[in-house]
DNA sequence: CCTTATTTCGAACATATGTTCAACTTAAAC
DNA sequence: GTTTAAGTTGAACATATGTTCGAAATAAGG
């Protein structure tokens, strides 16, 4: 049921998705969604919440691993934040739906409270790491660079089609992720001198 | 009428927006939208199309100015692409609504044909300029970096609230735009060595 | 001033959609 | 086996929404 909701919300967005689309996808009867109380909005929040903790844990574990391996430069820290999302997406395609969902949540102020609750705490941990690696930059400047980086990450997860159209179509996911990490690391490092 | 539609679509998205919301905002009667034919979807496309040409022209003019001034390095070219959007937004707040709209169009594959028609041609001009400035990178890598940059630009236009929450709230728009341009220039330049 | 054409308007329509709830099924308790 | 409780199901409801269309208002022509 949550899988079906995740898939439909990811493709159509919250307003575009229909309770009937979701139950048709899941095969379950119409009433089930409201039987647990809360209706459509509660279902959406459950779907967002379901994988949020696992994602945060994967990111923090990757950060700990990177630090233990002495790989705590900017690409190492950024990679710890970004790579788990792609690793999970490759193992389980439902994580790719979740990625689109996170893009929706990040883009719409209506869900600001959701992203503040589920994503901001981990973001602050990484923000602190990055701050230590870019000593000259202001707090504000680090936050801006982090938001730029997150949006680039979500663009890579959601805009494969446009990248293919503008490029030559020779996409290699591992190379794309390396590119993303180094792109953002270079961008953040450029904040040092400013 | 188009102003009202622009504002409502920008806040609620296509599915969230209602014909009745739009006509209430505009003060005009309910029938006007369908009288010109096409209904809601045609209205959305008109709203996207209305400012697309002006935006492209402003970007290409800024590129020509930068080249004439000998300012055709990566920050100069990227600035020519990005700064007109912010300049227009500061002069006319309706351009800020348009910016949110462009973010919606960019994020949803449903409107891929729209962005291909109105934004891709200009994008290719800048892509060619960037390619000449990052000689070592592949076509694909340039396209990826460009999409990262565009998404960062749209994030700056649409995610002021999250930037403020994660940072210290001391936002200065001119400094943010400079940061954006240098962030993306550094990220693109990092593609040279790869 | 009357007639005809054109535009403007919003009530009405058909459909879609979130939600409810009474009938039905299944399981548990005694 | 009977009764009671709990869970399941989808038809029905109220509302919302995109669209239509005939009437009213306005303009044009003679």
Coordinates of C-alpha atoms (C1' of nucleotides) in Angstrom, one line a residue:
Chain A
X1 CA 0.0 0.0 0.0
X2 CA 2.7 2.5 1.0
X3 CA 4.7 1.3 -2.0
X4 CA 1.8 2.1 -4.3
X5 CA 1.3 5.5 -2.7
X6 CA 5.0 6.2 -3.0
X7 CA 5.0 5.4 -6.7
X8 CA 1.9 7.4 -7.6
X9 CA 2.9 10.4 -5.5
X10 CA 6.3 10.4 -7.0
X11 CA 5.0 10.5 -10.6
X12 CA 1.9 12.7 -10.2
X13 CA 2.8 14.8 -7.1
X14 CA 0.4 15.3 -4.2
X15 CA -2.3 17.2 -6.0
X16 CA -2.1 15.1 -9.2
X17 CA -2.3 11.8 -7.4
X18 CA -5.7 10.3 -6.7
X19 CA -6.8 8.0 -3.9
X20 CA -8.3 5.8 -6.6
X21 CA -5.0 5.7 -8.6
X22 CA -3.2 4.6 -5.5
X23 CA -5.7 1.8 -4.5
X24 CA -5.8 0.7 -8.1
X25 CA -2.0 0.4 -8.1
X26 CA -2.0 -1.5 -4.8
X27 CA -5.0 -3.7 -5.5
X28 CA -6.5 -3.0 -2.1
X29 CA -10.0 -1.7 -1.6
X30 CA -10.9 2.0 -1.6
X31 CA -11.7 2.2 2.1
X32 CA -8.3 1.1 3.5
X33 CA -6.6 4.5 3.2
X34 CA -9.1 6.2 5.5
X35 CA -9.6 3.3 7.8
X36 CA -6.3 4.1 9.5
X37 CA -7.3 7.7 9.8
X38 CA -6.0 10.9 8.4
X39 CA -6.8 10.3 4.7
X40 CA -4.7 11.4 1.8
X41 CA -2.4 13.9 3.6
X42 CA -1.6 11.5 6.4
X43 CA -0.7 8.8 3.8
X44 CA 1.6 11.2 2.1
X45 CA 3.4 12.0 5.3
X46 CA 3.7 8.4 6.2
X47 CA 5.3 7.7 2.8
X48 CA 7.8 10.5 3.4
X49 CA 8.5 9.4 6.9
X50 CA 8.9 5.7 6.1
X51 CA 12.3 5.9 4.5
X52 CA 13.5 9.2 6.1
X53 CA 15.1 7.5 9.1
X54 CA 16.9 4.8 7.0
X55 CA 18.2 7.5 4.7
X56 CA 19.5 9.6 7.6
X57 CA 21.2 6.6 9.2
X58 CA 22.8 5.6 5.9
X59 CA 24.2 9.1 5.5
X60 CA 25.5 9.4 9.0
X61 CA 27.0 5.9 8.8
X62 CA 28.7 6.8 5.5
X63 CA 30.0 10.0 7.2
X64 CA 31.5 7.9 10.1
X65 CA 33.0 5.5 7.6
X66 CA 34.6 8.3 5.6
X67 CA 36.0 9.9 8.7
X68 CA 37.4 6.6 10.0
X69 CA 39.1 6.1 6.6
X70 CA 40.7 9.5 6.8
X71 CA 38.5 10.6 3.8
X72 CA 37.0 13.6 5.5
X73 CA 37.8 16.2 2.9
X74 CA 35.0 18.0 1.0
X75 CA 34.4 15.3 -1.6
X76 CA 34.4 12.7 1.1
X77 CA 31.8 14.5 3.3
X78 CA 29.6 15.4 0.3
X79 CA 29.9 11.9 -1.0
X80 CA 28.7 10.6 2.4
X81 CA 25.6 12.7 2.1
X82 CA 24.9 12.0 -1.5
X83 CA 26.0 8.5 -2.4
X84 CA 23.8 6.6 0.0
X85 CA 20.7 7.9 -1.9
X86 CA 22.1 6.5 -5.2
X87 CA 23.3 3.3 -3.7
X88 CA 19.9 2.6 -2.3
X89 CA 18.2 3.5 -5.6
X90 CA 20.3 1.0 -7.4
X91 CA 19.5 -1.8 -4.9
X92 CA 15.8 -1.1 -4.7
X93 CA 13.9 0.9 -7.4
X94 CA 11.4 2.1 -4.9
X95 CA 14.1 4.3 -3.6
X96 CA 14.0 6.1 -7.0
X97 CA 10.4 6.9 -6.4
X98 CA 11.3 8.1 -3.0
X99 CA 13.9 10.4 -4.5
X100 CA 11.3 12.0 -6.7
X101 CA 9.1 12.4 -3.7
X102 CA 11.8 14.1 -1.8
X103 CA 12.3 16.5 -4.7
X104 CA 8.6 17.4 -4.5
X105 CA 8.8 17.9 -0.7
X106 CA 11.9 20.1 -1.1
X107 CA 10.3 22.2 -3.8
X108 CA 7.0 23.0 -2.2
X109 CA 6.8 25.2 0.9
X110 CA 3.6 23.4 1.8
X111 CA 5.8 20.5 3.1
X112 CA 8.4 22.7 4.7
X113 CA 7.5 21.3 8.1
X114 CA 8.0 17.8 6.8
X115 CA 11.5 18.5 5.5
X116 CA 12.4 20.5 8.6
X117 CA 11.4 17.5 10.7
X118 CA 12.9 14.6 8.6
X119 CA 15.8 16.1 6.7
X120 CA 17.1 19.3 8.4
X121 CA 18.6 17.6 11.5
X122 CA 20.9 15.5 9.3
X123 CA 21.5 18.4 7.1
X124 CA 22.8 20.4 10.1
X125 CA 25.3 17.7 10.9
X126 CA 26.8 17.8 7.4
X127 CA 26.6 21.6 7.4
X128 CA 28.8 21.6 10.5
X129 CA 31.3 19.3 8.8
X130 CA 31.4 21.5 5.7
X131 CA 31.8 24.6 7.7
X132 CA 35.0 23.2 9.3
X133 CA 36.3 22.4 5.8
X134 CA 35.6 25.9 4.3
X135 CA 36.9 28.1 7.2
X136 CA 36.7 31.5 5.4
X137 CA 33.0 31.3 4.5
X138 CA 30.1 32.7 6.5
X139 CA 27.3 30.6 8.0
X140 CA 24.9 32.0 5.4
X141 CA 27.2 31.2 2.5
X142 CA 27.6 27.6 3.6
X143 CA 23.9 27.2 3.9
X144 CA 23.5 28.6 0.3
X145 CA 26.1 26.3 -1.1
X146 CA 24.5 23.3 0.7
X147 CA 21.1 24.1 -0.8
X148 CA 22.7 24.5 -4.2
X149 CA 24.3 21.1 -3.7
X150 CA 21.1 19.4 -2.6
X151 CA 19.2 20.8 -5.6
X152 CA 21.9 19.5 -7.9
X153 CA 21.6 16.1 -6.3
X154 CA 17.9 16.0 -6.8
X155 CA 18.2 17.2 -10.4
X156 CA 20.5 14.3 -11.1
X157 CA 17.9 12.0 -9.6
X158 CA 15.0 13.5 -11.4
X159 CA 16.2 15.1 -14.7
X160 CA 17.9 12.2 -16.5
X161 CA 15.7 13.0 -19.5
X162 CA 16.8 16.6 -19.9
X163 CA 20.5 15.7 -19.3
X164 CA 20.2 13.1 -22.0
X165 CA 18.6 15.6 -24.4
X166 CA 21.2 18.3 -23.8
X167 CA 24.1 15.9 -23.8
X168 CA 25.0 13.1 -26.1
X169 CA 23.0 10.5 -24.3
X170 CA 26.1 8.6 -23.1
X171 CA 25.1 8.4 -19.4
X172 CA 27.1 6.4 -16.9
X173 CA 25.6 6.6 -13.5
X174 CA 28.7 6.0 -11.5
X175 CA 30.5 8.8 -13.5
X176 CA 27.5 11.1 -13.0
X177 CA 27.6 10.7 -9.3
X178 CA 31.4 11.3 -9.2
X179 CA 30.8 14.4 -11.3
X180 CA 28.0 15.6 -8.9
X181 CA 30.2 15.2 -5.9
X182 CA 33.2 17.0 -7.4
X183 CA 31.0 19.7 -8.9
X184 CA 29.5 20.5 -5.5
X185 CA 32.8 20.1 -3.7
X186 CA 34.5 22.6 -6.1
X187 CA 31.5 25.0 -5.7
X188 CA 31.7 24.9 -1.9
X189 CA 35.4 25.3 -1.9
X190 CA 35.0 28.4 -4.0
X191 CA 33.2 29.9 -1.2
X192 CA 36.4 30.0 0.9
X193 CA 37.9 33.0 -0.8
X194 CA 34.7 35.1 -0.7
Chain B
X1 CA -5.7 37.5 -16.5
X2 CA -2.3 36.0 -17.4
X3 CA -0.8 37.8 -14.4
X4 CA -3.4 36.1 -12.1
X5 CA -2.8 32.7 -13.7
X6 CA 0.9 33.2 -13.4
X7 CA 0.6 33.9 -9.7
X8 CA -1.7 31.1 -8.9
X9 CA 0.1 28.5 -10.9
X10 CA 3.4 29.6 -9.3
X11 CA 2.1 29.1 -5.8
X12 CA -0.1 26.0 -6.2
X13 CA 1.4 24.3 -9.3
X14 CA -0.7 23.1 -12.2
X15 CA -2.8 20.5 -10.5
X16 CA -3.2 22.5 -7.3
X17 CA -4.4 25.6 -9.1
X18 CA -8.1 26.0 -9.9
X19 CA -9.7 27.9 -12.7
X20 CA -11.9 29.5 -10.0
X21 CA -8.9 30.5 -8.0
X22 CA -7.5 32.2 -11.1
X23 CA -10.6 34.1 -12.1
X24 CA -11.1 35.2 -8.5
X25 CA -7.6 36.6 -8.5
X26 CA -8.1 38.3 -11.8
X27 CA -11.6 39.6 -11.1
X28 CA -12.8 38.5 -14.5
X29 CA -15.7 36.1 -15.1
X30 CA -15.4 32.4 -15.1
X31 CA -16.0 31.9 -18.8
X32 CA -13.2 34.0 -20.1
X33 CA -10.6 31.3 -19.8
X34 CA -12.4 28.8 -22.1
X35 CA -13.6 31.5 -24.5
X36 CA -10.2 31.7 -26.1
X37 CA -10.2 27.9 -26.4
X38 CA -7.9 25.3 -24.9
X39 CA -8.9 25.7 -21.3
X40 CA -6.6 25.3 -18.3
X41 CA -3.7 23.6 -20.1
X42 CA -3.6 26.1 -22.9
X43 CA -3.6 28.9 -20.3
X44 CA -0.7 27.3 -18.5
X45 CA 1.3 27.1 -21.7
X46 CA 0.4 30.7 -22.6
X47 CA 1.7 31.8 -19.2
X48 CA 5.0 29.9 -19.7
X49 CA 5.3 31.2 -23.3
X50 CA 4.6 34.8 -22.5
X51 CA 7.9 35.7 -20.8
X52 CA 10.1 33.0 -22.4
X53 CA 11.1 35.0 -25.4
X54 CA 11.9 38.1 -23.3
X55 CA 14.0 35.9 -20.9
X56 CA 15.9 34.3 -23.8
X57 CA 16.6 37.7 -25.4
X58 CA 17.8 39.2 -22.1
X59 CA 20.2 36.2 -21.7
X60 CA 21.6 36.4 -25.2
X61 CA 22.0 40.2 -24.9
X62 CA 23.8 39.7 -21.6
X63 CA 26.1 37.2 -23.3
X64 CA 26.8 39.5 -26.1
X65 CA 27.6 42.3 -23.7
X66 CA 29.9 40.1 -21.6
X67 CA 31.8 39.0 -24.7
X68 CA 32.1 42.6 -26.0
X69 CA 33.5 43.6 -22.6
X70 CA 36.0 40.8 -22.7
X71 CA 34.3 39.1 -19.8
X72 CA 33.7 35.8 -21.5
X73 CA 35.3 33.5 -18.8
X74 CA 33.1 30.9 -17.0
X75 CA 31.7 33.4 -14.4
X76 CA 31.0 35.9 -17.2
X77 CA 29.1 33.4 -19.3
X78 CA 27.2 31.8 -16.4
X79 CA 26.4 35.3 -15.1
X80 CA 24.9 36.2 -18.5
X81 CA 22.6 33.2 -18.2
X82 CA 21.6 33.7 -14.6
X83 CA 21.7 37.4 -13.7
X84 CA 18.9 38.5 -16.1
X85 CA 16.4 36.4 -14.3
X86 CA 17.3 38.0 -11.0
X87 CA 17.5 41.5 -12.5
X88 CA 14.0 41.1 -14.0
X89 CA 12.7 39.7 -10.7
X90 CA 13.9 42.8 -8.8
X91 CA 12.3 45.2 -11.3
X92 CA 9.0 43.4 -11.5
X93 CA 7.7 41.0 -8.8
X94 CA 5.7 39.1 -11.4
X95 CA 9.0 37.7 -12.7
X96 CA 9.5 36.0 -9.3
X97 CA 6.2 34.2 -9.9
X98 CA 7.5 33.2 -13.3
X99 CA 10.6 31.9 -11.7
X100 CA 8.6 29.5 -9.5
X101 CA 6.7 28.5 -12.6
X102 CA 9.9 27.7 -14.5
X103 CA 10.9 25.6 -11.5
X104 CA 7.7 23.6 -11.8
X105 CA 8.1 23.2 -15.5
X106 CA 11.7 22.0 -15.1
X107 CA 10.8 19.5 -12.4
X108 CA 7.9 17.8 -14.1
X109 CA 8.4 15.6 -17.2
X110 CA 4.9 16.3 -18.1
X111 CA 6.1 19.7 -19.4
X112 CA 9.3 18.4 -21.0
X113 CA 8.0 19.5 -24.4
X114 CA 7.4 23.0 -23.1
X115 CA 10.9 23.5 -21.7
X116 CA 12.4 21.8 -24.8
X117 CA 10.6 24.4 -27.0
X118 CA 11.2 27.5 -24.9
X119 CA 14.3 27.0 -22.9
X120 CA 16.5 24.4 -24.6
X121 CA 17.5 26.5 -27.7
X122 CA 19.0 29.2 -25.5
X123 CA 20.5 26.5 -23.2
X124 CA 22.3 25.1 -26.2
X125 CA 23.9 28.4 -27.0
X126 CA 25.3 28.7 -23.5
X127 CA 26.2 25.0 -23.5
X128 CA 28.4 25.7 -26.6
X129 CA 30.1 28.6 -24.8
X130 CA 30.8 26.6 -21.7
X131 CA 32.1 23.7 -23.8
X132 CA 34.7 26.0 -25.3
X133 CA 35.7 27.2 -21.8
X134 CA 36.1 23.6 -20.3
X135 CA 38.0 21.9 -23.1
X136 CA 38.8 18.6 -21.3
X137 CA 35.2 17.7 -20.5
X138 CA 32.9 15.4 -22.5
X139 CA 29.7 16.6 -24.0
X140 CA 27.7 14.6 -21.5
X141 CA 29.7 16.0 -18.6
X142 CA 29.0 19.6 -19.7
X143 CA 25.3 18.8 -20.0
X144 CA 25.3 17.4 -16.4
X145 CA 27.1 20.4 -15.0
X146 CA 24.7 22.8 -16.8
X147 CA 21.7 21.0 -15.4
X148 CA 23.3 21.1 -11.9
X149 CA 23.8 24.9 -12.4
X150 CA 20.2 25.5 -13.6
X151 CA 18.8 23.6 -10.6
X152 CA 21.0 25.6 -8.2
X153 CA 19.7 28.8 -9.8
X154 CA 16.1 27.7 -9.4
X155 CA 16.8 26.7 -5.8
X156 CA 18.0 30.1 -5.1
X157 CA 14.9 31.6 -6.6
X158 CA 12.5 29.3 -4.8
X159 CA 14.1 28.1 -1.6
X160 CA 14.9 31.3 0.3
X161 CA 13.0 29.9 3.3
X162 CA 15.1 26.8 3.7
X163 CA 18.3 28.8 3.1
X164 CA 17.2 31.1 5.8
X165 CA 16.4 28.3 8.2
X166 CA 19.8 26.5 7.7
X167 CA 21.8 29.7 7.6
X168 CA 21.8 32.6 10.0
X169 CA 19.1 34.5 8.1
X170 CA 21.5 37.3 7.0
X171 CA 20.6 37.1 3.3
X172 CA 21.9 39.6 0.8
X173 CA 20.5 39.0 -2.6
X174 CA 23.4 40.5 -4.6
X175 CA 25.9 38.4 -2.6
X176 CA 23.7 35.3 -3.1
X177 CA 23.8 35.8 -6.8
X178 CA 27.5 36.3 -6.9
X179 CA 27.8 33.1 -4.8
X180 CA 25.6 31.2 -7.1
X181 CA 27.6 32.2 -10.2
X182 CA 31.0 31.4 -8.6
X183 CA 29.7 28.2 -7.2
X184 CA 28.6 26.9 -10.6
X185 CA 31.6 28.3 -12.4
X186 CA 33.9 26.4 -9.9
X187 CA 31.8 23.3 -10.3
X188 CA 32.0 23.4 -14.1
X189 CA 35.7 24.2 -14.1
X190 CA 36.2 21.1 -11.9
X191 CA 34.9 19.0 -14.8
X192 CA 38.0 19.9 -16.8
X193 CA 40.3 17.5 -15.1
X194 CA 37.9 14.6 -15.2
Chain C
dC1 C1' -34.8 53.4 -33.9
dC2 C1' -34.8 48.9 -35.1
dT3 C1' -32.2 44.8 -36.4
dT4 C1' -28.4 42.0 -36.5
dA5 C1' -23.9 40.5 -35.1
dT6 C1' -20.6 40.1 -31.5
dT7 C1' -19.0 39.8 -27.0
dT8 C1' -19.6 39.0 -22.1
dC9 C1' -21.1 36.6 -18.3
dG10 C1' -22.2 33.0 -14.9
dA11 C1' -25.7 29.4 -14.0
dA12 C1' -25.8 24.7 -15.1
dC13 C1' -23.7 20.2 -16.3
dA14 C1' -20.9 16.1 -16.2
dT15 C1' -17.3 14.3 -14.2
dA16 C1' -13.8 13.5 -10.7
dT17 C1' -12.4 13.1 -6.0
dG18 C1' -11.9 12.8 -0.8
dT19 C1' -14.5 10.8 2.6
dT20 C1' -18.1 8.2 5.1
dC21 C1' -20.6 4.3 6.7
dA22 C1' -23.7 0.5 6.7
dA23 C1' -23.6 -4.1 5.1
dC24 C1' -20.7 -8.0 5.0
dT25 C1' -17.0 -11.2 6.3
dT26 C1' -13.9 -13.2 9.3
dA27 C1' -12.1 -14.2 13.8
dA28 C1' -12.5 -14.8 18.9
dA29 C1' -14.8 -16.0 23.2
dC30 C1' -17.5 -18.5 25.8
Chain D
dG1 C1' -22.6 -23.8 18.1
dT2 C1' -23.9 -19.3 19.3
dT3 C1' -22.7 -14.7 20.2
dT4 C1' -19.9 -10.9 20.2
dA5 C1' -16.2 -8.3 18.5
dA6 C1' -13.2 -6.7 15.0
dG7 C1' -11.9 -6.0 10.5
dT8 C1' -13.0 -5.5 5.5
dT9 C1' -15.3 -3.7 1.5
dG10 C1' -17.1 -0.6 -2.0
dA11 C1' -21.5 1.8 -2.9
dA12 C1' -23.1 6.2 -1.8
dC13 C1' -22.4 11.1 -0.4
dA14 C1' -21.0 15.9 -0.6
dT15 C1' -18.1 18.7 -2.6
dA16 C1' -14.9 20.5 -6.0
dT17 C1' -13.7 21.3 -10.7
dG18 C1' -13.1 21.8 -15.9
dT19 C1' -16.1 22.9 -19.3
dT20 C1' -20.3 24.2 -21.9
dC21 C1' -23.9 27.2 -23.6
dG22 C1' -27.8 30.0 -23.7
dA23 C1' -29.2 34.5 -22.1
dA24 C1' -28.0 39.2 -21.3
dA25 C1' -25.4 43.1 -22.6
dT26 C1' -23.1 45.7 -25.9
dA27 C1' -21.7 47.2 -30.5
dA28 C1' -22.5 47.8 -35.5
dG29 C1' -25.1 48.5 -39.6
dG30 C1' -28.8 50.4 -42.1

